Amino acid sequence: MAKFLFFITFVSLLPLFGSSFSSENPTDRRILVLLDDFAIKSSHSIFFKTLQTRGFELDFKLADDPKLTLQRYGQYLYDGLIIFSPTIERFGGSLDLAAVLDFVDSGHDLIVAADASASDLIRDIATECGVEFDEDPTAVVIDHTSYAVSETEGDHTLIAGDDFIQSDVILGRKIIETPVLFQGVGHTLNPANNLVLKVLSASPSAYSANPKSKLSTPPSLTGSTISLVSVVQARNNARVLISGSLSLFSNRFLRSGVQKAGSSIKFEKSGNELFVTELSKWIFHERGHLKAVNVRHHKVGESDEPAIYRINDDLEYSVEVYEWSGSSWEPYTADDVQVQFYMMSPYVLKTLSTDGKGRYFTTFKVPDVYGVFQFKVEYQRLGYTSLSLSKQIPVRPFKHNEYERFITTAFPYYGASFSTMAGFFIFTMVYLYNK
């Protein structure tokens, strides 16, 4: 009976295992959404609807649900995690800070939205991702220049941000012309972490403080050093989004009109919907995900890959690179893909040519050095998953019977040898027959 129950449980989980992240279909499909309150499911329904229309399966749960778990029988049940529960002090079930970090370390993606009431748990998650929220728990971002104009004069905590990262792969090719509404807490990036990037920065006039009290000391966060929204792409190509505002994703901000202070132009709709939609496409690998296949090398004029090369051989190296479009693999086109022929240091560094159909290739001569070499491609470009390819191949010297019979550069030595023999012969004849 126990074996039968185990079999039924395993079969019921097969669809979950089959829909997990794979290199052939990299788009995350099953996403766990953690909420402080189920009311957020309604107040942020537009954002969730955009995910569902793109084929994602959202599993909504309260962040303190006692049955929470990310994996079962050593297999992850979800491909992505969205934490819209800024006030949660402790997750339910087996979920904790370590489990969230292990989830990212396993190559899965994460979205975290905080606000002025962010708990220590949410702050710790952000810190581990290279983001530091303002230490003052009452501080929010204030901007008396780049605020959003409203009918009632407020405290200028409703920011109209338009300082976006200049990257088509992260924010899409369509330019976001409308300011994005933001209301929440600011953060800075850990300077020691070069994997984290600002996606939406505050203006030079912004600062972080408690709007309900007078400033007695200079604010700790000021100007463009304040990041409103940041992203991280880990070395294992997992992607993380950290937002200091949960309202950034809300229906109210997505539908609201916006007019930036000092501007006479009033937009009927903010740029929030386009911003969060395009950013979520990048986070969940619908854009900027690369794969390399058909890595080949051979002598020029041949097609078979040899087991060893000889010094000064002419060889050809090729690889095919494709980008995931959200539904299929498309040829990736760039002019900065390079290959190294490497032994302790690169002896050859060549930029690969492309045929525009995904194939990259080049030819070069094997160095006049023998040993064990590697073909290495280390491709890292802003917003794209990194490619790290290596293939080992030995290089041998000429065999004794492969050298030329007479080497032009050795003619002086040949002349010296023959002149020595001729001189010795003449000397012998003179010595023997001279009386």
XYZ file of C-alpha atoms in Angstrom:
435
model
C 0.000 0.000 0.000
C 2.860 2.394 0.844
C 4.538 1.684 -2.503
C 1.254 2.368 -4.297
C 0.833 5.733 -2.534
C 4.435 6.675 -3.397
C 3.810 5.806 -7.041
C 0.632 7.905 -7.175
C 2.451 10.856 -5.577
C 5.378 10.566 -7.994
C 3.079 10.425 -11.032
C 1.133 13.471 -9.829
C 4.385 15.439 -9.602
C 5.622 14.515 -13.066
C 3.932 17.533 -14.731
C 5.726 19.817 -12.268
C 9.105 18.260 -12.964
C 8.504 18.350 -16.695
C 7.731 22.064 -16.699
C 10.886 23.066 -14.849
C 13.670 25.211 -16.275
C 15.607 23.569 -19.107
C 18.267 24.707 -21.545
C 16.025 23.900 -24.509
C 13.038 25.825 -23.117
C 14.564 28.383 -20.736
C 11.474 30.472 -20.009
C 10.352 29.949 -16.422
C 6.752 28.730 -16.457
C 5.657 27.888 -12.912
C 6.002 30.787 -10.473
C 5.265 30.969 -6.757
C 3.814 34.328 -5.671
C 4.039 35.119 -1.955
C 1.649 37.778 -0.628
C 1.128 39.598 2.647
C -2.582 39.585 1.930
C -4.705 38.105 -0.832
C -5.970 41.632 -1.473
C -2.663 42.228 -3.304
C -3.781 39.660 -5.868
C -6.580 42.053 -6.834
C -4.730 45.349 -6.383
C -1.889 44.114 -8.629
C -3.985 42.007 -11.000
C -2.851 43.767 -14.190
C 0.771 42.763 -13.630
C -0.212 39.200 -12.789
C -2.479 39.079 -15.839
C 0.390 40.073 -18.152
C 2.381 37.115 -16.830
C -0.507 34.685 -17.227
C -1.238 35.793 -20.798
C 2.403 35.018 -21.643
C 1.919 31.446 -20.467
C 3.105 31.559 -16.869
C 1.393 29.503 -14.176
C 1.085 31.546 -10.983
C 0.606 29.863 -7.629
C -0.592 32.473 -5.087
C 0.088 31.780 -1.418
C 0.351 33.758 1.789
C 3.940 34.284 2.853
C 3.271 32.734 6.265
C 1.502 29.646 4.897
C 2.669 26.730 7.112
C 2.815 24.424 4.066
C 5.212 26.568 2.040
C 8.017 24.691 0.291
C 10.069 25.259 -2.836
C 11.161 21.683 -3.431
C 10.064 18.137 -2.881
C 12.063 14.938 -3.239
C 15.070 17.028 -4.234
C 13.236 18.650 -7.162
C 12.152 22.285 -7.272
C 8.426 22.739 -7.723
C 8.770 26.248 -9.156
C 10.936 27.971 -11.729
C 10.527 31.494 -10.364
C 9.623 33.243 -7.124
C 7.836 36.577 -6.628
C 7.837 38.028 -3.093
C 5.154 40.719 -2.739
C 5.121 40.538 1.042
C 7.343 43.373 2.307
C 6.173 43.193 5.929
C 6.713 39.456 6.448
C 9.033 38.774 9.378
C 9.248 35.021 8.864
C 8.140 32.782 6.015
C 5.937 29.794 6.694
C 6.742 26.121 6.170
C 10.297 25.199 5.186
C 10.919 28.542 3.481
C 13.508 30.875 4.986
C 16.347 33.165 3.926
C 18.686 30.246 3.195
C 16.034 28.481 1.104
C 15.464 31.605 -1.012
C 19.195 32.028 -1.602
C 19.573 28.336 -2.476
C 16.725 28.777 -4.941
C 18.682 31.529 -6.710
C 21.944 29.595 -6.439
C 20.204 26.760 -8.280
C 19.670 29.033 -11.283
C 16.093 30.164 -10.591
C 14.757 33.716 -10.802
C 13.454 36.050 -8.113
C 11.436 39.276 -7.862
C 11.363 41.111 -4.524
C 9.254 44.228 -3.926
C 9.692 46.227 -0.737
C 8.260 49.452 0.657
C 8.744 51.752 3.609
C 7.584 48.997 5.985
C 10.069 46.411 4.681
C 10.951 43.805 7.303
C 14.442 42.694 8.270
C 13.884 39.466 6.331
C 13.235 41.315 3.065
C 16.189 43.610 3.726
C 18.432 40.596 4.359
C 17.400 39.011 1.053
C 18.221 42.251 -0.742
C 21.566 42.545 1.051
C 22.560 39.041 -0.021
C 21.784 40.084 -3.607
C 24.095 43.102 -3.433
C 21.502 45.756 -2.559
C 21.452 47.851 0.631
C 18.203 49.550 1.646
C 18.336 52.696 3.765
C 19.075 51.701 7.356
C 16.435 54.145 8.635
C 13.190 52.116 8.644
C 11.118 55.326 8.381
C 12.991 56.768 5.395
C 11.532 56.956 1.891
C 12.722 58.595 -1.306
C 11.855 62.310 -1.510
C 12.402 64.526 -4.528
C 11.316 68.169 -4.629
C 12.204 68.483 -8.321
C 11.275 65.224 -10.081
C 8.045 64.488 -8.265
C 4.706 63.673 -9.861
C 2.231 66.557 -9.881
C -1.045 65.759 -8.108
C -4.235 67.645 -7.365
C -3.294 67.932 -3.701
C 0.170 69.140 -2.768
C 1.880 66.255 -0.988
C 5.244 65.523 0.565
C 6.884 64.839 -2.810
C 7.376 61.133 -2.115
C 5.543 60.181 -5.324
C 8.453 60.158 -7.746
C 8.204 60.456 -11.535
C 11.342 58.590 -12.570
C 12.737 58.552 -16.091
C 16.435 57.771 -15.594
C 16.425 54.277 -17.122
C 19.293 51.955 -17.887
C 20.343 52.218 -21.528
C 19.932 48.578 -22.532
C 17.559 47.258 -25.183
C 17.919 43.703 -23.969
C 16.822 44.526 -20.404
C 14.040 47.051 -21.113
C 13.178 46.108 -24.696
C 13.639 47.997 -27.929
C 10.556 50.156 -27.399
C 11.627 53.378 -25.706
C 9.776 54.188 -22.468
C 8.835 57.820 -23.099
C 6.508 58.232 -20.118
C 7.853 58.650 -16.554
C 7.420 55.764 -14.141
C 5.626 56.353 -10.845
C 7.539 55.222 -7.770
C 6.768 55.543 -4.087
C 8.876 53.658 -1.627
C 12.305 53.149 -0.126
C 15.597 53.743 -1.905
C 18.679 51.574 -1.931
C 22.299 51.604 -3.002
C 24.399 48.995 -4.750
C 27.225 47.143 -3.092
C 30.355 48.494 -4.878
C 32.071 45.136 -4.415
C 29.338 43.379 -6.396
C 29.717 43.980 -10.139
C 26.729 41.768 -10.970
C 24.066 44.234 -9.794
C 22.810 47.046 -12.044
C 20.594 50.100 -11.622
C 17.549 49.896 -13.875
C 15.745 52.981 -12.559
C 17.785 55.631 -10.758
C 16.668 58.607 -8.718
C 17.364 62.145 -9.939
C 20.303 64.210 -8.603
C 17.888 66.173 -6.391
C 16.485 63.123 -4.584
C 17.300 62.057 -1.055
C 16.160 59.465 1.467
C 14.592 60.657 4.712
C 11.501 60.558 6.917
C 9.016 62.993 5.320
C 7.226 63.502 8.622
C 10.202 64.868 10.537
C 12.699 67.663 10.038
C 16.208 66.812 8.938
C 18.645 67.150 11.831
C 21.554 65.468 10.008
C 22.381 65.125 6.310
C 20.592 62.146 4.724
C 22.705 59.037 4.177
C 21.401 58.474 0.626
C 21.313 61.334 -1.855
C 21.167 62.020 -5.583
C 21.718 59.539 -8.379
C 23.454 57.097 -6.063
C 19.934 56.107 -5.000
C 18.588 53.215 -7.018
C 14.828 52.742 -7.180
C 14.846 49.452 -9.093
C 17.870 47.186 -9.558
C 18.568 43.842 -11.183
C 21.164 41.143 -10.656
C 22.346 38.504 -13.091
C 24.252 35.876 -11.142
C 27.197 33.949 -12.532
C 24.897 30.942 -12.954
C 22.618 33.202 -15.083
C 19.862 33.392 -12.446
C 18.172 36.803 -12.497
C 16.920 38.885 -9.571
C 14.799 42.058 -9.490
C 14.844 44.272 -6.394
C 12.273 47.090 -6.214
C 11.931 49.551 -3.364
C 8.238 50.004 -4.162
C 5.459 47.435 -4.163
C 3.122 50.101 -5.535
C 5.279 50.210 -8.680
C 3.416 47.047 -9.812
C -0.048 48.111 -8.616
C -3.080 48.692 -10.818
C -3.349 52.236 -9.463
C 0.113 53.189 -10.702
C -0.231 51.235 -13.952
C -3.466 53.042 -14.855
C -2.649 56.449 -13.418
C -1.791 59.485 -15.489
C 1.447 61.293 -14.761
C 2.831 64.790 -15.058
C 6.371 65.478 -13.973
C 7.017 68.634 -11.985
C 8.281 71.443 -14.183
C 6.793 69.920 -17.332
C 3.608 71.072 -19.067
C 3.059 67.633 -20.642
C 0.561 65.420 -18.886
C 0.509 61.773 -19.933
C -2.763 59.889 -19.701
C -0.976 56.732 -18.607
C 2.258 56.224 -16.710
C 5.113 54.140 -18.057
C 4.757 51.587 -15.249
C 2.965 48.901 -17.264
C 5.484 48.941 -20.103
C 8.344 49.145 -17.621
C 7.359 46.187 -15.420
C 6.224 44.098 -18.393
C 9.464 44.484 -20.334
C 11.556 44.066 -17.199
C 9.714 40.866 -16.241
C 10.396 39.474 -19.718
C 14.094 39.842 -19.055
C 13.869 38.495 -15.508
C 12.111 35.323 -16.669
C 14.497 34.738 -19.597
C 12.117 35.672 -22.396
C 14.881 37.907 -23.664
C 18.664 37.928 -23.426
C 19.130 34.175 -22.945
C 21.877 32.695 -25.148
C 22.969 29.163 -25.925
C 25.920 27.863 -27.936
C 25.791 24.628 -29.937
C 27.800 22.789 -32.596
C 31.238 23.824 -31.400
C 33.598 22.527 -34.101
C 37.212 22.820 -35.171
C 39.206 21.152 -37.939
C 42.048 21.713 -40.365
C 41.340 24.025 -43.274
C 40.144 21.946 -46.208
C 38.980 19.064 -44.003
C 35.756 18.373 -42.152
C 36.697 15.830 -39.479
C 37.823 17.009 -36.064
C 41.377 15.751 -35.398
C 42.621 14.366 -32.107
C 45.797 16.441 -32.296
C 47.195 19.396 -34.236
C 50.727 20.046 -35.452
C 52.444 23.389 -35.006
C 51.815 25.816 -37.891
C 48.695 23.935 -39.055
C 45.920 26.116 -40.527
C 42.645 25.419 -38.691
C 39.045 26.614 -38.680
C 36.911 27.134 -35.552
C 33.141 27.600 -35.565
C 30.236 27.780 -33.110
C 26.517 28.510 -33.402
C 24.914 30.989 -30.976
C 21.152 31.459 -30.579
C 18.940 33.710 -28.446
C 15.644 32.662 -26.869
C 12.782 34.915 -28.011
C 10.233 33.634 -25.508
C 8.863 30.985 -27.861
C 11.746 29.850 -30.101
C 15.480 30.066 -30.653
C 16.540 32.844 -33.031
C 20.017 33.463 -34.507
C 22.059 35.811 -32.359
C 23.969 38.475 -34.264
C 26.901 40.419 -32.789
C 30.360 41.550 -33.798
C 32.165 41.038 -30.489
C 32.280 37.248 -30.043
C 35.907 36.156 -29.663
C 37.814 32.879 -29.364
C 41.114 32.333 -27.593
C 43.647 29.609 -28.367
C 44.885 29.345 -24.829
C 47.747 27.711 -22.934
C 48.508 29.495 -19.665
C 47.823 32.683 -21.647
C 46.129 33.316 -25.013
C 48.523 32.730 -27.904
C 45.778 33.586 -30.408
C 42.807 35.944 -29.922
C 40.426 36.223 -32.862
C 37.093 38.005 -33.321
C 34.647 35.600 -34.937
C 32.914 36.451 -38.202
C 29.215 35.648 -38.569
C 26.948 34.664 -41.430
C 23.927 36.347 -39.816
C 22.276 32.974 -39.240
C 23.823 32.227 -35.881
C 27.083 30.678 -37.077
C 30.378 32.257 -35.956
C 33.673 31.185 -37.485
C 37.313 32.087 -38.034
C 40.586 30.596 -39.284
C 44.087 30.963 -37.870
C 47.483 29.268 -37.796
C 48.463 27.101 -34.845
C 51.323 28.819 -32.934
C 54.868 27.493 -33.251
C 54.584 26.195 -29.681
C 53.616 22.670 -28.703
C 51.677 21.602 -25.604
C 48.051 21.256 -24.490
C 45.900 24.159 -25.707
C 42.251 25.112 -25.246
C 39.733 26.766 -27.509
C 38.031 29.238 -25.127
C 35.014 31.472 -25.667
C 34.191 33.716 -22.695
C 31.298 35.932 -23.781
C 29.843 38.420 -21.293
C 27.652 41.238 -22.487
C 25.324 43.527 -20.530
C 21.904 41.919 -20.151
C 22.782 38.619 -21.814
C 23.473 35.287 -20.185
C 27.183 34.546 -20.240
C 28.696 31.894 -22.481
C 31.714 29.925 -21.278
C 32.999 27.348 -23.755
C 36.239 25.406 -23.651
C 37.610 22.513 -25.647
C 41.027 20.976 -25.063
C 43.372 19.898 -27.849
C 47.081 18.915 -27.852
C 49.581 20.424 -30.278
C 52.705 18.441 -31.284
C 55.975 19.531 -32.934
C 57.183 18.336 -36.328
C 58.359 14.746 -36.525
C 61.972 14.240 -37.648
C 60.830 13.225 -41.133
C 58.455 16.174 -41.533
C 61.098 18.868 -41.721
C 62.174 20.170 -45.136
C 65.177 18.439 -46.633
C 67.011 21.718 -47.145
C 66.026 24.775 -45.153
C 66.770 28.109 -46.831
C 67.689 29.846 -43.599
C 70.323 27.130 -42.949
C 72.327 27.806 -46.157
C 75.069 29.685 -44.237
C 75.553 26.626 -42.036
C 75.622 24.357 -45.090
C 78.264 26.615 -46.667
C 80.347 26.633 -43.490
C 80.276 22.828 -43.317
C 81.265 22.281 -46.923
C 83.942 24.994 -46.808
C 85.417 23.350 -43.700
C 85.524 19.984 -45.459
C 87.075 21.525 -48.589
C 89.692 23.386 -46.519
C 90.603 20.245 -44.617
C 90.953 18.309 -47.913
C 93.227 20.984 -49.402
C 95.287 21.152 -46.213
C 95.723 17.356 -46.242
C 96.829 17.303 -49.873
C 99.300 20.112 -49.288
C 100.671 18.515 -46.143
C 101.118 15.053 -47.687
C 102.584 15.968 -51.024
C 104.529 19.112 -50.282
C 108.309 18.394 -49.861
